[in-house]
Short mmCIF file of C-alpha atoms in Angstrom, two decimals:
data_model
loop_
_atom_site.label_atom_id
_atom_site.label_comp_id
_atom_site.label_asym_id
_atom_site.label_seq_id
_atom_site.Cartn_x
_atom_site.Cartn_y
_atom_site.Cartn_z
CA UNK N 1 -102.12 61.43 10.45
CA UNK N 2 -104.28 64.25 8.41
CA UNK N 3 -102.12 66.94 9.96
CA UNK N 4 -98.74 65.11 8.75
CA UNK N 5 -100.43 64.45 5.13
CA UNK N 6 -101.27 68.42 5.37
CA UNK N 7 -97.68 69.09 5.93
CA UNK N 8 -96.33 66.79 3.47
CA UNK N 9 -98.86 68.71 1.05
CA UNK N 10 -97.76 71.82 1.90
CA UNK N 11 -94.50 70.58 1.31
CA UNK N 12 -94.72 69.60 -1.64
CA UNK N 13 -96.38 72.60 -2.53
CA UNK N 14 -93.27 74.48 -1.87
CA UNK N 15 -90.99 72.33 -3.87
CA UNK N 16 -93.02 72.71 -6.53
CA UNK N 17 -93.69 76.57 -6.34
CA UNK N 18 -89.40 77.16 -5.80
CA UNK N 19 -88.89 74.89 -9.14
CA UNK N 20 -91.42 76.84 -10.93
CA UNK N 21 -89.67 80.01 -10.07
CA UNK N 22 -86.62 78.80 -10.84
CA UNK N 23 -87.60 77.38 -14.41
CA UNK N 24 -89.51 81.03 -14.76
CA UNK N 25 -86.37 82.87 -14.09
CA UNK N 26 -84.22 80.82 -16.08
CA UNK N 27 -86.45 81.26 -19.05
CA UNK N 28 -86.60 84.54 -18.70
CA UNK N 29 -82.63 84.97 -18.53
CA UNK N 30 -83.07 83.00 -21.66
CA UNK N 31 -85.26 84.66 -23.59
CA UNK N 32 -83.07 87.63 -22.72
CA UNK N 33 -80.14 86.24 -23.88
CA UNK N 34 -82.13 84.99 -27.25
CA UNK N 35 -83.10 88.59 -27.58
CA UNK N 36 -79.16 90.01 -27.44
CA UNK N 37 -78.68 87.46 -30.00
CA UNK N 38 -81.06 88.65 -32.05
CA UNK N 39 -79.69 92.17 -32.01
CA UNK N 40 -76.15 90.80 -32.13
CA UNK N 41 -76.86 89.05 -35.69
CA UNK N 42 -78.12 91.67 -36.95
CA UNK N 43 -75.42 93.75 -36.82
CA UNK N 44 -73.57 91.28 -38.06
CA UNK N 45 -76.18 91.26 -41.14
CA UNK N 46 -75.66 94.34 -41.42
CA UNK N 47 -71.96 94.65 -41.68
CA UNK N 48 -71.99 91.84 -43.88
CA UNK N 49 -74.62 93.49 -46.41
CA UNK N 50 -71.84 96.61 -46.12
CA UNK N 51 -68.88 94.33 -46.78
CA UNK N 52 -70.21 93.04 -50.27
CA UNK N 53 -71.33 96.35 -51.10
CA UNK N 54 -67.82 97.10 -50.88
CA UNK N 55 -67.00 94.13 -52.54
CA UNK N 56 -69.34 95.35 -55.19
CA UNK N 57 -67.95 98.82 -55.36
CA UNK N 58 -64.45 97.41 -55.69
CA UNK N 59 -65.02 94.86 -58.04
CA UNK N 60 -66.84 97.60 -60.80
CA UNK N 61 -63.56 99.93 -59.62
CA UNK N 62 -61.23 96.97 -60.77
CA UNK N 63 -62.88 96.04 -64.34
CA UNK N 64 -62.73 99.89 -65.02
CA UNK N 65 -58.95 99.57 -64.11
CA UNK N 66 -58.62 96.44 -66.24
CA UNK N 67 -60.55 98.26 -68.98
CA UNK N 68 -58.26 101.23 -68.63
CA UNK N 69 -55.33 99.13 -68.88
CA UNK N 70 -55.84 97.23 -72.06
CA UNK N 71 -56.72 100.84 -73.47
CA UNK N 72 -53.10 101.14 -72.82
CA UNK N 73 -51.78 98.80 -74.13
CA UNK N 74 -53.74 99.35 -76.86
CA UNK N 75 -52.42 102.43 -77.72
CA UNK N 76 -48.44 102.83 -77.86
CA UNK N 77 -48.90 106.70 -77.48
CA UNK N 78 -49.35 106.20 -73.66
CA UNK N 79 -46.33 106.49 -71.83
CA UNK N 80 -44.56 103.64 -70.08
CA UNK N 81 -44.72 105.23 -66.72
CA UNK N 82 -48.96 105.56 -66.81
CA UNK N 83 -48.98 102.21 -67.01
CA UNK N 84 -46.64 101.53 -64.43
CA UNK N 85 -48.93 103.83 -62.19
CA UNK N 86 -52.22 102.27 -63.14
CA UNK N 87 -50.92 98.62 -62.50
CA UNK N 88 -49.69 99.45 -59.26
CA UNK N 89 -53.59 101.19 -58.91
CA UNK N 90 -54.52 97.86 -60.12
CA UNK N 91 -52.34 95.77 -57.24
CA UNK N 92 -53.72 97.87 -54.79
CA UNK N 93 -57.28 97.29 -55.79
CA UNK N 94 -56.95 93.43 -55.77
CA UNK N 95 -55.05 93.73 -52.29
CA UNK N 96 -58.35 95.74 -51.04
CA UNK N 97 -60.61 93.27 -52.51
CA UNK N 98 -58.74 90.49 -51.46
CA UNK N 99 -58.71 91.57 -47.89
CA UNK N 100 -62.46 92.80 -48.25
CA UNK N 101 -63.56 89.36 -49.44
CA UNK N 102 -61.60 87.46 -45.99
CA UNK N 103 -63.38 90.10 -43.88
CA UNK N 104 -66.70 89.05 -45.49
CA UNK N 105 -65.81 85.09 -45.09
CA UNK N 106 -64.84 86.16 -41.41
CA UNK N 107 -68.20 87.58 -40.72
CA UNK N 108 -69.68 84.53 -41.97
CA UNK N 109 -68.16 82.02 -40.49
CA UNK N 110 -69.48 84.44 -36.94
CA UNK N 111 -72.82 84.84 -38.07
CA UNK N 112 -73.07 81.03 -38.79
CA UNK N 113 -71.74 79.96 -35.27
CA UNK N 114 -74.18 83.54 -33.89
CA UNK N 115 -76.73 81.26 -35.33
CA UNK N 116 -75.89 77.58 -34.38
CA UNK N 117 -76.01 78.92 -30.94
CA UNK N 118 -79.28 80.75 -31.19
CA UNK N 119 -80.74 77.33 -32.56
CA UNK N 120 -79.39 75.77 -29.55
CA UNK N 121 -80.60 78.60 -26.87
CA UNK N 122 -84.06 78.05 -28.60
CA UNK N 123 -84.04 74.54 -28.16
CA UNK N 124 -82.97 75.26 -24.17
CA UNK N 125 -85.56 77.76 -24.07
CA UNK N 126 -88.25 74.99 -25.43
CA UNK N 127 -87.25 72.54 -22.97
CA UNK N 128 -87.75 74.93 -20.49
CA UNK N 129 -91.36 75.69 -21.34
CA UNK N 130 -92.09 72.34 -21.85
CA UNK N 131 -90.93 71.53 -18.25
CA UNK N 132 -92.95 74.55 -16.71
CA UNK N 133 -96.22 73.74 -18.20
CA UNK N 134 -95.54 70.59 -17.12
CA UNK N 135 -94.91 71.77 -13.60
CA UNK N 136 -98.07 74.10 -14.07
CA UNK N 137 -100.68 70.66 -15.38
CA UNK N 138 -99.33 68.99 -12.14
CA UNK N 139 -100.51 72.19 -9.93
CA UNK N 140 -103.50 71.91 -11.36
CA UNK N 141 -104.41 68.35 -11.81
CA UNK N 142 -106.60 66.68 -9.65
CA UNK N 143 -105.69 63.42 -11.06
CA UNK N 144 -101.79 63.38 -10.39
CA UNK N 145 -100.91 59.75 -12.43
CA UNK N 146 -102.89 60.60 -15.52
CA UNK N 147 -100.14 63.48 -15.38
CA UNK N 148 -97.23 61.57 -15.09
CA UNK N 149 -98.16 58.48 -17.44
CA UNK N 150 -98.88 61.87 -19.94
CA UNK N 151 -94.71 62.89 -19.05
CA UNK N 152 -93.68 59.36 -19.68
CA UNK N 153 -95.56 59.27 -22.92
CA UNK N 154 -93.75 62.68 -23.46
CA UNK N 155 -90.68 60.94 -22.71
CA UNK N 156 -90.65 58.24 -25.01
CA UNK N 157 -92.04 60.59 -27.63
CA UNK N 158 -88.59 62.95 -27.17
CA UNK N 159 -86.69 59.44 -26.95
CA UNK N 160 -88.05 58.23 -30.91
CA UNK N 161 -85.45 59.57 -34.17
CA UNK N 162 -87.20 62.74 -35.26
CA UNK N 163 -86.80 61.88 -38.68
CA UNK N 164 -88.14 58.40 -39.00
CA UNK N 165 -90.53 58.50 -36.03
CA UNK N 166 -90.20 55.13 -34.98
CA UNK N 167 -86.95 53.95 -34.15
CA UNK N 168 -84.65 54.82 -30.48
CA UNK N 169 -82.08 57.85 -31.16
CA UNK N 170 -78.94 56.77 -30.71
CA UNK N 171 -76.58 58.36 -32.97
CA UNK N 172 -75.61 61.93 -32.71
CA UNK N 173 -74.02 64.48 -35.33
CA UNK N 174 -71.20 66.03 -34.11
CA UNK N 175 -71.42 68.91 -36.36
CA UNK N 176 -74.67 70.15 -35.13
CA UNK N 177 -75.37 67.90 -32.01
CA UNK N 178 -78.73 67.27 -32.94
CA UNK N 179 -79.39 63.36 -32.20
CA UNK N 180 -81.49 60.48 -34.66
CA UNK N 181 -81.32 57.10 -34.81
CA UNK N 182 -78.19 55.59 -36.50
CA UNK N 183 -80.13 53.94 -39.53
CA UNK N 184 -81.71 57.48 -40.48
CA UNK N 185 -78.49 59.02 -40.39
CA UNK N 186 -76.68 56.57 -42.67
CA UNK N 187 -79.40 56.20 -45.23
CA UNK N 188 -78.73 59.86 -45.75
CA UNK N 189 -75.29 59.61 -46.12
CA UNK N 190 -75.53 56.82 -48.89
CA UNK N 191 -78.31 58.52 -50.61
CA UNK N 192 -76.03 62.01 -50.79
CA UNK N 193 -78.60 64.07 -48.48
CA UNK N 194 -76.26 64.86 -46.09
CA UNK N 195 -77.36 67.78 -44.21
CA UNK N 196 -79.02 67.32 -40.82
CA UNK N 197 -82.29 66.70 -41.37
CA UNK N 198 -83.49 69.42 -38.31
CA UNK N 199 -81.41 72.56 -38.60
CA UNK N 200 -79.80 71.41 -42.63
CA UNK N 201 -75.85 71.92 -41.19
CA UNK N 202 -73.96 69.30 -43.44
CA UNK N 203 -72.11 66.48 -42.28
CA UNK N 204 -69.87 63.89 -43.44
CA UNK N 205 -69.00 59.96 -41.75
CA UNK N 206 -66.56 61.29 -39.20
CA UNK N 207 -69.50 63.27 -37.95
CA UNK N 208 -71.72 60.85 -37.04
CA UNK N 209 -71.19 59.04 -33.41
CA UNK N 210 -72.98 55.90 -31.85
CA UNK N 211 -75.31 56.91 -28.29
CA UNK N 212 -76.65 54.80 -25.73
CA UNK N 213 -79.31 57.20 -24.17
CA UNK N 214 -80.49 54.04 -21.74
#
């Protein structure tokens, strides 16, 4: 009976080593991931701080044009076809900024969802620690149940609205997918404060959804 407690041990053992590889490797193909983000948005920071410099450029460029052409109209001595030339100059301009100023929207919008899924790898990545040093007080616990009652305590924790800390979550915003309880939620939205109240993305009714998590 000792030798087939020993195995079931060792077994155990094993299972617990190959999920802590796994949870290592996975968080390290995270964090990886995280840090390609990283880089990613700022480039995208980046262009975007180029773009409205452009914009910037463009927009002195067109009140100089504007400037120029009420000087021209001012003064009757200028010939018809000047102005001609500088409103067409003028056109241009506002086509360039125009198309300048959906580029810079475009960017945006990218660096906004760039960031909405960072949030959401971090949150993964969190998760994952969590679970490993969990896996890690288990290796090294000698008292096994004060270790699990500690996870279910955990559990329940993760389970209460992060906003009111005392009710179930069971409402989730499908904006952001970030999940309160229902009352939280819809005391913000009659009191005008809605924006999530974890990662501030706003929302409106038709974004917030009814869960049953057990």
């Amino acid at each position: 009976k000792l030798m087939v407690e020993r195995v079931k041990l060792q077994q155990s053992q094993k299972v617990m080593s190959d999920e802590k590889t796994v949870l290592v490797q996975q968080t390290n193909a995270l964090q990886e991931q995280l840090d390609a983000q990283v880089i990613m948005n700022q480039k995208y920071e980046e262009t975007i701080a180029l773009l409205r410099n452009s914009v910037l450029i463009l927009e002195k460029e067109l009140n100089m044009m504007h400037q120029t052409l009420d000087a021209h109209k001012r003064k009757t001595i200028e010939s018809a076809q000047t102005s001609a030339d500088l409103k067409l100059h003028l056109d241009r301009y506002h086509a360039q900024l125009k198309e300048v100023q959906e580029l810079v929207a475009e960017k945006s919008e990218a660096l906004e969802r760039q960031n909405f899924k960072n949030r959401r790898l971090q949150e993964e990545a969190k998760n994952l620690n969590r679970k490993l040093e969990r896996m890690r007080k288990l290796e090294m616990a000698s008292n096994k149940d004060e270790v699990l009652l500690e996870e279910i305590r955990e559990y329940k924790e993760i389970l209460r609205c992060p906003a009111c800390k005392n009710k179930q979550r069971d409402a989730i915003l499908s904006k952001c997918f970030h999940v309160f309880c229902y009352d939280c939620l819809k005391s913000r939205y009659d009191s005008r404060q809605r924006k999530c109240p974890k990662c501030n993305t706003a929302f409106g009714q038709s974004d917030m959804h009814k869960i049953w998590l057990v």
